[in-house]
mmCIF file of C-alpha atoms and ligand atoms in Angstrom:
data_model
loop_
_atom_site.group_PDB
_atom_site.id
_atom_site.type_symbol
_atom_site.label_atom_id
_atom_site.label_comp_id
_atom_site.label_asym_id
_atom_site.label_seq_id
_atom_site.Cartn_x
_atom_site.Cartn_y
_atom_site.Cartn_z
ATOM 1 C CA UNK D 1 -18.151 -12.027 5.250
ATOM 2 C CA UNK D 2 -17.071 -12.866 8.731
ATOM 3 C CA UNK D 3 -18.458 -15.843 10.633
ATOM 4 C CA UNK D 4 -18.312 -14.471 14.109
ATOM 5 C CA UNK D 5 -15.674 -13.909 16.717
ATOM 6 C CA UNK D 6 -12.927 -16.454 16.928
ATOM 7 C CA UNK D 7 -9.916 -16.005 19.167
ATOM 8 C CA UNK D 8 -7.327 -13.799 17.502
ATOM 9 C CA UNK D 9 -4.391 -15.692 18.966
ATOM 10 C CA UNK D 10 -1.707 -16.340 16.352
ATOM 11 C CA UNK D 11 -2.285 -20.089 16.115
ATOM 12 C CA UNK D 12 -2.900 -22.181 12.980
ATOM 13 C CA UNK D 13 -6.510 -22.558 11.945
ATOM 14 C CA UNK D 14 -6.708 -26.334 11.843
ATOM 15 C CA UNK D 15 -9.672 -26.648 9.509
ATOM 16 C CA UNK D 16 -8.678 -23.881 7.095
ATOM 17 C CA UNK D 17 -8.535 -26.253 4.109
ATOM 18 C CA UNK D 18 -11.996 -27.705 4.747
ATOM 19 C CA UNK D 19 -13.908 -24.450 5.023
ATOM 20 C CA UNK D 20 -16.783 -24.078 2.562
ATOM 21 C CA UNK D 21 -15.765 -21.964 -0.438
ATOM 22 C CA UNK D 22 -18.290 -19.224 0.337
ATOM 23 C CA UNK D 23 -16.733 -18.490 3.720
ATOM 24 C CA UNK D 24 -13.860 -16.088 3.328
ATOM 25 C CA UNK D 25 -10.773 -17.010 5.293
ATOM 26 C CA UNK D 26 -10.871 -15.225 8.627
ATOM 27 C CA UNK D 27 -8.281 -12.812 9.802
ATOM 28 C CA UNK D 28 -6.969 -15.508 12.119
ATOM 29 C CA UNK D 29 -5.936 -17.440 9.052
ATOM 30 C CA UNK D 30 -3.810 -14.602 7.761
ATOM 31 C CA UNK D 31 -2.398 -13.699 11.141
ATOM 32 C CA UNK D 32 -0.511 -16.978 11.153
ATOM 33 C CA UNK D 33 1.113 -16.547 7.733
ATOM 34 C CA UNK D 34 4.755 -16.773 8.596
ATOM 35 C CA UNK D 35 6.423 -17.612 5.310
ATOM 36 C CA UNK D 36 5.859 -18.077 1.593
ATOM 37 C CA UNK D 37 4.331 -21.575 2.051
ATOM 38 C CA UNK D 38 1.469 -20.113 4.069
ATOM 39 C CA UNK D 39 0.320 -17.474 1.592
ATOM 40 C CA UNK D 40 -3.176 -17.650 0.105
ATOM 41 C CA UNK D 41 -3.189 -19.988 -2.896
ATOM 42 C CA UNK D 42 -4.419 -17.286 -5.243
ATOM 43 C CA UNK D 43 -1.428 -15.030 -4.575
ATOM 44 C CA UNK D 44 1.381 -14.673 -7.096
ATOM 45 C CA UNK D 45 4.766 -14.880 -5.432
ATOM 46 C CA UNK D 46 7.190 -12.517 -7.167
ATOM 47 C CA UNK D 47 10.126 -13.331 -4.970
ATOM 48 C CA UNK D 48 10.849 -15.348 -1.860
ATOM 49 C CA UNK D 49 14.081 -13.575 -0.845
ATOM 50 C CA UNK D 50 12.796 -11.063 0.054
ATOM 51 C CA UNK D 51 9.198 -12.269 0.178
ATOM 52 C CA UNK D 52 6.969 -10.291 -2.204
ATOM 53 C CA UNK D 53 3.526 -11.466 -3.321
ATOM 54 C CA UNK D 54 0.400 -9.969 -4.805
ATOM 55 C CA UNK D 55 -3.247 -10.851 -5.422
ATOM 56 C CA UNK D 56 -5.019 -10.278 -8.747
ATOM 57 C CA UNK D 57 -6.603 -6.871 -9.403
ATOM 58 C CA UNK D 58 -10.079 -8.447 -9.299
ATOM 59 C CA UNK D 59 -9.434 -9.614 -5.727
ATOM 60 C CA UNK D 60 -9.366 -5.978 -4.582
ATOM 61 C CA UNK D 61 -13.060 -5.326 -5.151
ATOM 62 C CA UNK D 62 -14.073 -4.418 -1.585
ATOM 63 C CA UNK D 63 -13.823 -0.861 -0.265
ATOM 64 C CA UNK D 64 -11.918 -2.164 2.750
ATOM 65 C CA UNK D 65 -9.362 -4.725 1.639
ATOM 66 C CA UNK D 66 -9.273 -7.869 3.800
ATOM 67 C CA UNK D 67 -5.769 -8.664 5.065
ATOM 68 C CA UNK D 68 -5.675 -11.954 3.158
ATOM 69 C CA UNK D 69 -6.167 -10.058 -0.112
ATOM 70 C CA UNK D 70 -3.493 -7.416 0.512
ATOM 71 C CA UNK D 71 -0.139 -7.566 -1.261
ATOM 72 C CA UNK D 72 2.919 -8.385 0.814
ATOM 73 C CA UNK D 73 6.265 -6.702 0.462
ATOM 74 C CA UNK D 74 9.395 -7.362 2.516
ATOM 75 C CA UNK D 75 12.811 -5.890 1.710
ATOM 76 C CA UNK D 76 14.978 -8.275 3.719
ATOM 77 C CA UNK D 77 14.649 -11.290 5.980
ATOM 78 C CA UNK D 78 11.322 -11.866 7.685
ATOM 79 C CA UNK D 79 11.164 -10.849 11.345
ATOM 80 C CA UNK D 80 11.215 -13.712 13.877
ATOM 81 C CA UNK D 81 7.444 -13.700 14.192
ATOM 82 C CA UNK D 82 7.379 -16.630 16.601
ATOM 83 C CA UNK D 83 9.245 -14.632 19.239
ATOM 84 C CA UNK D 84 7.074 -11.515 19.088
ATOM 85 C CA UNK D 85 5.210 -10.838 22.321
ATOM 86 C CA UNK D 86 2.905 -7.821 22.091
ATOM 87 C CA UNK D 87 2.905 -7.453 25.907
ATOM 88 C CA UNK D 88 6.628 -6.732 25.970
ATOM 89 C CA UNK D 89 6.918 -5.024 22.557
ATOM 90 C CA UNK D 90 8.222 -1.471 22.807
ATOM 91 C CA UNK D 91 8.199 1.576 20.574
ATOM 92 C CA UNK D 92 11.045 4.007 21.128
ATOM 93 C CA UNK D 93 11.000 7.675 20.176
ATOM 94 C CA UNK D 94 14.607 8.784 19.849
ATOM 95 C CA UNK D 95 16.937 10.858 17.659
ATOM 96 C CA UNK D 96 18.899 14.141 17.762
ATOM 97 C CA UNK D 97 15.804 16.311 17.584
ATOM 98 C CA UNK D 98 13.536 14.802 20.207
ATOM 99 C CA UNK D 99 13.357 16.632 23.537
ATOM 100 C CA UNK D 100 12.239 13.727 25.762
ATOM 101 C CA UNK D 101 13.291 10.367 24.320
ATOM 102 C CA UNK D 102 10.677 7.849 25.476
ATOM 103 C CA UNK D 103 10.028 4.112 25.297
ATOM 104 C CA UNK D 104 6.355 3.151 25.091
ATOM 105 C CA UNK D 105 4.731 -0.250 25.452
ATOM 106 C CA UNK D 106 1.698 -0.895 23.242
ATOM 107 C CA UNK D 107 -0.386 -0.534 26.377
ATOM 108 C CA UNK D 108 1.162 2.897 27.080
ATOM 109 C CA UNK D 109 0.174 4.015 23.581
ATOM 110 C CA UNK D 110 -3.362 2.688 24.043
ATOM 111 C CA UNK D 111 -3.863 4.398 27.393
ATOM 112 C CA UNK D 112 -1.939 7.681 27.043
ATOM 113 C CA UNK D 113 -3.351 8.831 23.708
ATOM 114 C CA UNK D 114 -6.691 9.120 21.928
ATOM 115 C CA UNK D 115 -7.373 6.175 19.614
ATOM 116 C CA UNK D 116 -8.244 6.759 15.981
ATOM 117 C CA UNK D 117 -9.362 4.534 13.109
ATOM 118 C CA UNK D 118 -8.647 5.631 9.543
ATOM 119 C CA UNK D 119 -8.946 3.924 6.171
ATOM 120 C CA UNK D 120 -5.519 4.491 4.605
ATOM 121 C CA UNK D 121 -4.142 3.328 1.280
ATOM 122 C CA UNK D 122 -0.831 1.490 1.294
ATOM 123 C CA UNK D 123 0.681 1.459 -2.181
ATOM 124 C CA UNK D 124 4.169 0.299 -3.049
ATOM 125 C CA UNK D 125 6.163 2.959 -4.915
ATOM 126 C CA UNK D 126 6.783 0.219 -7.494
ATOM 127 C CA UNK D 127 3.128 -0.789 -7.897
ATOM 128 C CA UNK D 128 2.351 -1.485 -11.596
ATOM 129 C CA UNK D 129 6.056 -1.635 -12.451
ATOM 130 C CA UNK D 130 5.391 -4.440 -14.960
ATOM 131 C CA UNK D 131 3.754 -1.888 -17.250
ATOM 132 C CA UNK D 132 6.831 0.251 -17.849
ATOM 133 C CA UNK D 133 8.416 0.116 -21.257
ATOM 134 C CA UNK D 134 11.338 -0.358 -21.460
ATOM 135 C CA UNK D 135 11.022 -2.566 -18.411
ATOM 136 C CA UNK D 136 12.970 -1.734 -15.294
ATOM 137 C CA UNK D 137 14.640 -3.943 -12.707
ATOM 138 C CA UNK D 138 12.787 -4.773 -9.499
ATOM 139 C CA UNK D 139 9.714 -6.757 -8.550
ATOM 140 C CA UNK D 140 7.375 -6.817 -11.514
ATOM 141 C CA UNK D 141 4.280 -5.786 -9.544
ATOM 142 C CA UNK D 142 0.959 -6.035 -11.327
ATOM 143 C CA UNK D 143 -1.587 -3.302 -10.570
ATOM 144 C CA UNK D 144 -2.568 -4.818 -7.225
ATOM 145 C CA UNK D 145 0.419 -3.613 -5.189
ATOM 146 C CA UNK D 146 -2.060 -1.426 -3.332
ATOM 147 C CA UNK D 147 -4.804 -1.840 -0.737
ATOM 148 C CA UNK D 148 -6.903 0.205 1.651
ATOM 149 C CA UNK D 149 -7.437 -1.094 5.183
ATOM 150 C CA UNK D 150 -8.902 0.301 8.387
ATOM 151 C CA UNK D 151 -6.011 1.001 10.717
ATOM 152 C CA UNK D 152 -6.574 1.631 14.422
ATOM 153 C CA UNK D 153 -3.967 3.242 16.616
ATOM 154 C CA UNK D 154 -2.822 6.624 17.856
ATOM 155 C CA UNK D 155 -1.784 9.649 15.844
ATOM 156 C CA UNK D 156 1.955 9.677 15.297
ATOM 157 C CA UNK D 157 1.727 13.456 15.777
ATOM 158 C CA UNK D 158 0.248 13.069 19.292
ATOM 159 C CA UNK D 159 3.132 10.811 20.280
ATOM 160 C CA UNK D 160 5.773 13.099 18.766
ATOM 161 C CA UNK D 161 4.268 16.170 20.435
ATOM 162 C CA UNK D 162 4.192 14.329 23.771
ATOM 163 C CA UNK D 163 7.918 13.679 23.437
ATOM 164 C CA UNK D 164 8.643 17.197 22.172
ATOM 165 C CA UNK D 165 10.243 18.093 18.861
ATOM 166 C CA UNK D 166 13.235 20.437 18.691
ATOM 167 C CA UNK D 167 13.182 23.374 16.275
ATOM 168 C CA UNK D 168 15.918 21.809 14.166
ATOM 169 C CA UNK D 169 13.884 18.647 13.391
ATOM 170 C CA UNK D 170 13.881 17.896 9.658
ATOM 171 C CA UNK D 171 12.929 14.273 9.061
ATOM 172 C CA UNK D 172 11.821 11.045 10.696
ATOM 173 C CA UNK D 173 13.534 7.660 10.539
ATOM 174 C CA UNK D 174 11.494 4.459 10.993
ATOM 175 C CA UNK D 175 12.812 1.298 12.615
ATOM 176 C CA UNK D 176 11.965 -2.397 12.930
ATOM 177 C CA UNK D 177 13.936 -5.535 13.786
ATOM 178 C CA UNK D 178 13.801 -7.245 10.361
ATOM 179 C CA UNK D 179 17.293 -7.566 8.904
ATOM 180 C CA UNK D 180 18.886 -7.026 5.525
ATOM 181 C CA UNK D 181 19.140 -10.220 3.416
ATOM 182 C CA UNK D 182 22.818 -10.447 4.395
ATOM 183 C CA UNK D 183 21.723 -10.763 8.035
ATOM 184 C CA UNK D 184 23.500 -7.504 8.883
ATOM 185 C CA UNK D 185 21.802 -4.136 9.402
ATOM 186 C CA UNK D 186 18.220 -2.994 8.946
ATOM 187 C CA UNK D 187 16.238 -4.330 5.968
ATOM 188 C CA UNK D 188 14.794 -0.878 5.394
ATOM 189 C CA UNK D 189 14.637 2.328 7.400
ATOM 190 C CA UNK D 190 12.913 5.156 5.623
ATOM 191 C CA UNK D 191 11.306 8.368 6.844
ATOM 192 C CA UNK D 192 9.281 11.442 5.965
ATOM 193 C CA UNK D 193 9.694 15.212 6.318
ATOM 194 C CA UNK D 194 8.823 16.178 9.904
ATOM 195 C CA UNK D 195 5.803 18.219 8.735
ATOM 196 C CA UNK D 196 4.363 15.027 7.186
ATOM 197 C CA UNK D 197 4.755 13.152 10.478
ATOM 198 C CA UNK D 198 2.861 15.918 12.269
ATOM 199 C CA UNK D 199 -0.254 15.698 10.081
ATOM 200 C CA UNK D 200 -3.408 13.764 10.977
ATOM 201 C CA UNK D 201 -2.766 11.089 8.353
ATOM 202 C CA UNK D 202 -0.125 9.084 10.122
ATOM 203 C CA UNK D 203 -0.843 6.464 12.762
ATOM 204 C CA UNK D 204 1.032 4.112 15.016
ATOM 205 C CA UNK D 205 -1.404 1.246 14.593
ATOM 206 C CA UNK D 206 -1.902 -2.119 16.309
ATOM 207 C CA UNK D 207 -5.018 -3.149 14.440
ATOM 208 C CA UNK D 208 -5.869 -3.766 10.784
ATOM 209 C CA UNK D 209 -9.559 -4.174 9.984
ATOM 210 C CA UNK D 210 -10.468 -4.598 13.673
ATOM 211 C CA UNK D 211 -8.028 -7.459 14.235
ATOM 212 C CA UNK D 212 -4.445 -7.529 15.407
ATOM 213 C CA UNK D 213 -2.269 -6.678 12.398
ATOM 214 C CA UNK D 214 -1.332 -9.991 10.705
ATOM 215 C CA UNK D 215 2.333 -10.952 10.899
ATOM 216 C CA UNK D 216 2.852 -10.278 7.220
ATOM 217 C CA UNK D 217 1.474 -6.751 7.469
ATOM 218 C CA UNK D 218 3.435 -5.706 10.526
ATOM 219 C CA UNK D 219 2.391 -7.433 13.775
ATOM 220 C CA UNK D 220 2.233 -6.153 16.442
ATOM 221 C CA UNK D 221 2.657 -2.433 15.659
ATOM 222 C CA UNK D 222 2.946 -0.491 12.434
ATOM 223 C CA UNK D 223 3.610 3.085 11.396
ATOM 224 C CA UNK D 224 0.991 3.833 8.729
ATOM 225 C CA UNK D 225 1.086 6.856 6.451
ATOM 226 C CA UNK D 226 -1.753 7.641 4.086
ATOM 227 C CA UNK D 227 -0.882 8.943 0.631
ATOM 228 C CA UNK D 228 2.833 8.206 0.725
ATOM 229 C CA UNK D 229 4.941 5.391 -0.722
ATOM 230 C CA UNK D 230 4.305 2.134 1.169
ATOM 231 C CA UNK D 231 7.980 2.012 2.129
ATOM 232 C CA UNK D 232 7.496 4.673 4.838
ATOM 233 C CA UNK D 233 4.798 2.578 6.558
ATOM 234 C CA UNK D 234 7.191 0.564 8.713
ATOM 235 C CA UNK D 235 5.899 -2.868 9.682
ATOM 236 C CA UNK D 236 6.762 -4.413 13.087
ATOM 237 C CA UNK D 237 7.738 -0.891 14.112
ATOM 238 C CA UNK D 238 10.088 -0.713 17.094
ATOM 239 C CA UNK D 239 10.623 3.020 16.996
ATOM 240 C CA UNK D 240 11.031 6.314 15.243
ATOM 241 C CA UNK D 241 13.953 8.743 15.178
ATOM 242 C CA UNK D 242 13.425 12.472 14.960
ATOM 243 C CA UNK D 243 16.355 13.561 12.837
ATOM 244 C CA UNK D 244 18.030 16.933 12.387
ATOM 245 C CA UNK D 245 18.849 16.035 8.771
ATOM 246 C CA UNK D 246 17.269 13.970 6.018
ATOM 247 C CA UNK D 247 17.251 10.443 7.429
ATOM 248 C CA UNK D 248 20.139 8.292 6.214
ATOM 249 C CA UNK D 249 18.654 4.849 6.951
ATOM 250 C CA UNK D 250 18.835 1.917 4.529
ATOM 251 C CA UNK D 251 17.013 2.585 1.228
ATOM 252 C CA UNK D 252 16.958 6.358 1.764
ATOM 253 C CA UNK D 253 19.834 6.976 -0.663
ATOM 254 C CA UNK D 254 19.289 7.345 -4.429
ATOM 255 C CA UNK D 255 18.199 5.626 -6.507
ATOM 256 C CA UNK D 256 16.063 3.600 -4.030
ATOM 257 C CA UNK D 257 12.534 5.012 -3.803
ATOM 258 C CA UNK D 258 13.616 8.060 -5.809
ATOM 259 C CA UNK D 259 12.923 9.425 -9.286
ATOM 260 C CA UNK D 260 14.967 11.751 -11.529
ATOM 261 C CA UNK D 261 14.399 15.436 -10.755
ATOM 262 C CA UNK D 262 14.213 16.382 -14.432
ATOM 263 C CA UNK D 263 12.458 14.683 -17.366
ATOM 264 C CA UNK D 264 14.409 11.926 -19.095
ATOM 265 C CA UNK D 265 13.871 9.762 -22.149
ATOM 266 C CA UNK D 266 12.676 6.183 -21.545
ATOM 267 C CA UNK D 267 15.734 4.025 -20.865
ATOM 268 C CA UNK D 268 18.036 6.946 -20.063
ATOM 269 C CA UNK D 269 20.426 6.644 -17.127
ATOM 270 C CA UNK D 270 20.712 9.313 -14.444
ATOM 271 C CA UNK D 271 23.433 10.153 -11.904
ATOM 272 C CA UNK D 272 22.419 9.495 -8.282
ATOM 273 C CA UNK D 273 22.793 13.187 -7.432
ATOM 274 C CA UNK D 274 19.990 13.989 -9.877
ATOM 275 C CA UNK D 275 17.316 11.954 -8.062
ATOM 276 C CA UNK D 276 14.693 13.197 -5.632
ATOM 277 C CA UNK D 277 12.807 11.355 -2.880
ATOM 278 C CA UNK D 278 9.216 10.358 -3.696
ATOM 279 C CA UNK D 279 7.250 12.122 -0.971
ATOM 280 C CA UNK D 280 3.682 11.488 -2.120
ATOM 281 C CA UNK D 281 1.880 9.029 -4.326
ATOM 282 C CA UNK D 282 -0.065 10.332 -7.321
ATOM 283 C CA UNK D 283 -3.533 10.077 -8.840
ATOM 284 C CA UNK D 284 -4.463 6.571 -9.970
ATOM 285 C CA UNK D 285 -7.417 4.254 -10.471
ATOM 286 C CA UNK D 286 -8.114 0.564 -10.761
ATOM 287 C CA UNK D 287 -10.863 -1.537 -12.340
ATOM 288 C CA UNK D 288 -11.635 -4.428 -9.996
ATOM 289 C CA UNK D 289 -14.819 -5.679 -11.665
ATOM 290 C CA UNK D 290 -15.334 -7.328 -14.068
ATOM 291 C CA UNK D 291 -12.065 -9.282 -14.157
ATOM 292 C CA UNK D 292 -10.139 -8.794 -17.390
ATOM 293 C CA UNK D 293 -11.086 -11.536 -19.867
ATOM 294 C CA UNK D 294 -14.787 -11.585 -18.937
ATOM 295 C CA UNK D 295 -17.241 -12.704 -21.663
ATOM 296 C CA UNK D 296 -20.711 -11.214 -21.575
ATOM 297 C CA UNK D 297 -23.859 -11.738 -23.557
ATOM 298 C CA UNK D 298 -24.929 -9.074 -26.046
ATOM 299 C CA UNK D 299 -27.700 -6.895 -24.627
ATOM 300 C CA UNK D 300 -26.654 -7.344 -20.989
ATOM 301 C CA UNK D 301 -25.543 -4.176 -19.257
ATOM 302 C CA UNK D 302 -22.034 -4.236 -17.889
ATOM 303 C CA UNK D 303 -21.359 -2.677 -14.507
ATOM 304 C CA UNK D 304 -17.730 -1.626 -14.235
ATOM 305 C CA UNK D 305 -16.403 -0.694 -10.810
ATOM 306 C CA UNK D 306 -13.251 -0.060 -8.855
ATOM 307 C CA UNK D 307 -11.314 2.461 -6.791
ATOM 308 C CA UNK D 308 -9.447 5.711 -7.320
ATOM 309 C CA UNK D 309 -6.985 7.488 -5.036
ATOM 310 C CA UNK D 310 -4.616 10.441 -5.246
ATOM 311 C CA UNK D 311 -2.023 10.530 -2.473
ATOM 312 C CA UNK D 312 -3.287 13.084 0.025
ATOM 313 C CA UNK D 313 -5.449 14.838 -2.528
ATOM 314 C CA UNK D 314 -9.032 13.976 -3.303
ATOM 315 C CA UNK D 315 -10.188 12.334 -6.515
ATOM 316 C CA UNK D 316 -12.669 14.676 -8.213
ATOM 317 C CA UNK D 317 -13.581 12.707 -11.302
ATOM 318 C CA UNK D 318 -13.356 9.186 -12.738
ATOM 319 C CA UNK D 319 -13.995 8.527 -16.432
ATOM 320 C CA UNK D 320 -14.180 5.351 -18.494
ATOM 321 C CA UNK D 321 -13.578 4.764 -22.171
ATOM 322 C CA UNK D 322 -14.389 1.673 -24.245
ATOM 323 C CA UNK D 323 -13.157 3.123 -27.537
ATOM 324 C CA UNK D 324 -9.447 3.609 -26.810
ATOM 325 C CA UNK D 325 -9.894 7.061 -25.316
ATOM 326 C CA UNK D 326 -11.916 8.563 -28.153
ATOM 327 C CA UNK D 327 -14.833 9.284 -25.820
ATOM 328 C CA UNK D 328 -14.923 9.273 -22.027
ATOM 329 C CA UNK D 329 -17.902 8.591 -19.762
ATOM 330 C CA UNK D 330 -18.249 9.977 -16.252
ATOM 331 C CA UNK D 331 -18.496 7.347 -13.515
ATOM 332 C CA UNK D 332 -20.424 7.743 -10.251
ATOM 333 C CA UNK D 333 -17.824 8.500 -7.597
ATOM 334 C CA UNK D 334 -18.086 8.237 -3.799
ATOM 335 C CA UNK D 335 -16.447 10.654 -1.375
ATOM 336 C CA UNK D 336 -13.509 9.242 0.606
ATOM 337 C CA UNK D 337 -14.375 8.092 4.144
ATOM 338 C CA UNK D 338 -11.368 10.121 5.305
ATOM 339 C CA UNK D 339 -8.296 11.774 3.816
ATOM 340 C CA UNK D 340 -5.937 9.096 2.496
ATOM 341 C CA UNK D 341 -8.695 6.527 1.810
ATOM 342 C CA UNK D 342 -9.455 5.346 -1.693
ATOM 343 C CA UNK D 343 -12.791 6.212 -3.326
ATOM 344 C CA UNK D 344 -15.214 3.794 -4.974
ATOM 345 C CA UNK D 345 -16.694 4.402 -8.410
ATOM 346 C CA UNK D 346 -18.917 2.515 -10.829
ATOM 347 C CA UNK D 347 -20.540 2.949 -14.205
ATOM 348 C CA UNK D 348 -23.060 0.890 -16.109
ATOM 349 C CA UNK D 349 -22.097 0.470 -19.786
ATOM 350 C CA UNK D 350 -24.103 -0.843 -22.732
ATOM 351 C CA UNK D 351 -21.815 -2.397 -25.325
ATOM 352 C CA UNK D 352 -24.060 -2.473 -28.386
ATOM 353 C CA UNK D 353 -22.231 -4.820 -30.731
ATOM 354 C CA UNK D 354 -20.493 -8.156 -30.424
ATOM 355 C CA UNK D 355 -16.745 -8.092 -30.254
ATOM 356 C CA UNK D 356 -13.615 -7.254 -28.287
ATOM 357 C CA UNK D 357 -13.471 -4.181 -26.092
ATOM 358 C CA UNK D 358 -10.885 -2.589 -23.880
ATOM 359 C CA UNK D 359 -12.186 -0.607 -20.951
ATOM 360 C CA UNK D 360 -9.887 2.117 -19.701
ATOM 361 C CA UNK D 361 -10.221 4.107 -16.493
ATOM 362 C CA UNK D 362 -8.844 7.573 -15.782
ATOM 363 C CA UNK D 363 -9.070 9.616 -12.562
ATOM 364 C CA UNK D 364 -8.518 13.339 -12.067
ATOM 365 C CA UNK D 365 -7.582 14.833 -8.681
ATOM 366 C CA UNK D 366 -8.513 18.015 -6.837
ATOM 367 C CA UNK D 367 -5.627 19.964 -8.392
ATOM 368 C CA UNK D 368 -6.541 18.868 -11.915
ATOM 369 C CA UNK D 369 -3.810 16.233 -12.290
ATOM 370 C CA UNK D 370 -4.908 13.226 -14.292
ATOM 371 C CA UNK D 371 -3.512 9.904 -15.514
ATOM 372 C CA UNK D 372 -1.622 9.397 -18.775
ATOM 373 C CA UNK D 373 -3.220 6.854 -21.092
ATOM 374 C CA UNK D 374 0.073 5.283 -22.172
ATOM 375 C CA UNK D 375 2.757 5.595 -19.529
ATOM 376 C CA UNK D 376 3.929 8.325 -17.176
ATOM 377 C CA UNK D 377 7.471 9.676 -17.009
ATOM 378 C CA UNK D 378 9.714 6.631 -17.316
ATOM 379 C CA UNK D 379 12.285 6.373 -14.519
ATOM 380 C CA UNK D 380 15.191 3.960 -13.972
ATOM 381 C CA UNK D 381 13.659 2.147 -10.977
ATOM 382 C CA UNK D 382 10.128 1.960 -12.340
ATOM 383 C CA UNK D 383 8.282 3.913 -9.645
ATOM 384 C CA UNK D 384 4.969 5.804 -9.762
ATOM 385 C CA UNK D 385 3.412 4.086 -12.777
ATOM 386 C CA UNK D 386 -0.054 5.602 -13.068
ATOM 387 C CA UNK D 387 -0.974 4.994 -16.708
ATOM 388 C CA UNK D 388 -4.676 4.214 -17.172
ATOM 389 C CA UNK D 389 -5.618 0.742 -15.968
ATOM 390 C CA UNK D 390 -7.277 -1.258 -18.739
ATOM 391 C CA UNK D 391 -9.153 -4.523 -18.944
ATOM 392 C CA UNK D 392 -10.420 -6.516 -21.919
ATOM 393 C CA UNK D 393 -13.952 -7.931 -22.264
ATOM 394 C CA UNK D 394 -15.647 -9.818 -25.088
ATOM 395 C CA UNK D 395 -19.296 -9.472 -25.983
ATOM 396 C CA UNK D 396 -20.669 -12.692 -27.542
HETATM 397 N N1 MTE P 1 9.583 -3.739 8.655
HETATM 398 C C1 MTE P 1 9.341 -3.527 7.355
HETATM 399 N N2 MTE P 1 8.383 -2.658 7.001
HETATM 400 C C2 MTE P 1 8.125 -2.427 5.700
HETATM 401 C C3 MTE P 1 8.866 -3.072 4.670
HETATM 402 C C4 MTE P 1 9.887 -3.989 5.083
HETATM 403 O O1 MTE P 1 10.589 -4.591 4.265
HETATM 404 N N3 MTE P 1 10.087 -4.191 6.418
HETATM 405 N N4 MTE P 1 8.567 -2.813 3.349
HETATM 406 C C5 MTE P 1 7.892 -1.549 3.061
HETATM 407 C C6 MTE P 1 7.381 -1.462 1.703
HETATM 408 S S1 MTE P 1 8.522 -1.150 0.475
HETATM 409 C C7 MTE P 1 6.038 -1.536 1.407
HETATM 410 S S2 MTE P 1 5.471 -1.280 -0.146
HETATM 411 C C8 MTE P 1 5.051 -1.845 2.472
HETATM 412 C C9 MTE P 1 4.203 -3.039 2.096
HETATM 413 O O2 MTE P 1 3.221 -3.257 3.053
HETATM 414 P P1 MTE P 1 2.401 -4.629 3.042
HETATM 415 O O3 MTE P 1 3.377 -5.759 3.093
HETATM 416 O O4 MTE P 1 1.460 -4.561 4.179
HETATM 417 O O5 MTE P 1 1.669 -4.645 1.721
HETATM 418 O O6 MTE P 1 5.664 -2.106 3.722
HETATM 419 C C10 MTE P 1 6.749 -1.275 4.021
HETATM 420 N N5 MTE P 1 7.150 -1.539 5.389
HETATM 421 MO MO1 MO P 2 7.392 -0.717 -1.508
#
């Protein structure tokens, strides 16, 4: 719920603590988050250097995730938010394989190109890492390292075509001013195959859910890719390189954001040369209601709901089980609002006896790929966990 237009200037909201509980914090509140102390109280902070924090799964119940309920992931030092001026911010298209290197202001982007709004899922490659067994190093994300917001901007492809792409273009490289924890070099600079950058599912966005993008999510400009690991959606984006080889920016080399290119046993080690880059995210689903641990009265129907998404594919089917996968029940599933958006589903269940139940959810995508009930292919860095999400409820 929004309570009307308030200036979107990045200033503290003085009365934030006194607001009645039923009024959700406004976007202005999240725009000012500048460090760990400012995060919403119901976030779990996994790490402060770099800053990584997530909400609970149940906080992700809306189809469009509010900024203040979206996980936050930084790889290095935070940008100097207080010095960012959107009027003078520039976005540079450069690299070996661009024909006309160009520097755009945000205003240039807004006026030269058609504006688009798309609902796109951002999911960290390491979302759900806590579920892997044996456990792997890295932030122990719960299952809420994902969100779907409305991003407004211009198509990355329109901008790249305007600048001209040479025939030898292979990859993009994404840039922003935030530094590595050591204070030297980029915190992260990843990219995508050039064909991916030329699709309709990549934006250079200045707005998240009809407000300026909050600092924590990439103010004032962000590259946003639907369906791909969150790491390619560069926050505070200052430019893009069109490369004539696979981009060699920080965190492009194995094993970062890569998985083994052949099946391995859980816990097995793999040489860096045997990894491949994660290009797309895979089919997955999440129960956002009821929260795990809910008690309900016998005889009351239980409405279970959540989201499902499948990289750049479409989710065709969502099923639930409350008997450990013995039987599965088809949920009602909505179409995505656009490619790269997550899809809502729900199902009403009647649990006929008292006791403890686990509810499992499983999605299947347009190519027939589904989710494992236990765990997917284990990998040394704990990426791409898409085992069935499960919650527990008790009927009393
Ligand atoms: N500038 C910048 N952009 C970044 C990162 C970063 O560290 N710096 N982290 C990336 C990673 S790994 C993820 S998962 C997403 C997280 O986006 P969010 O913080 O909006 O959830 O941002 C990506 N973009
Ligand atoms: Mo990530």
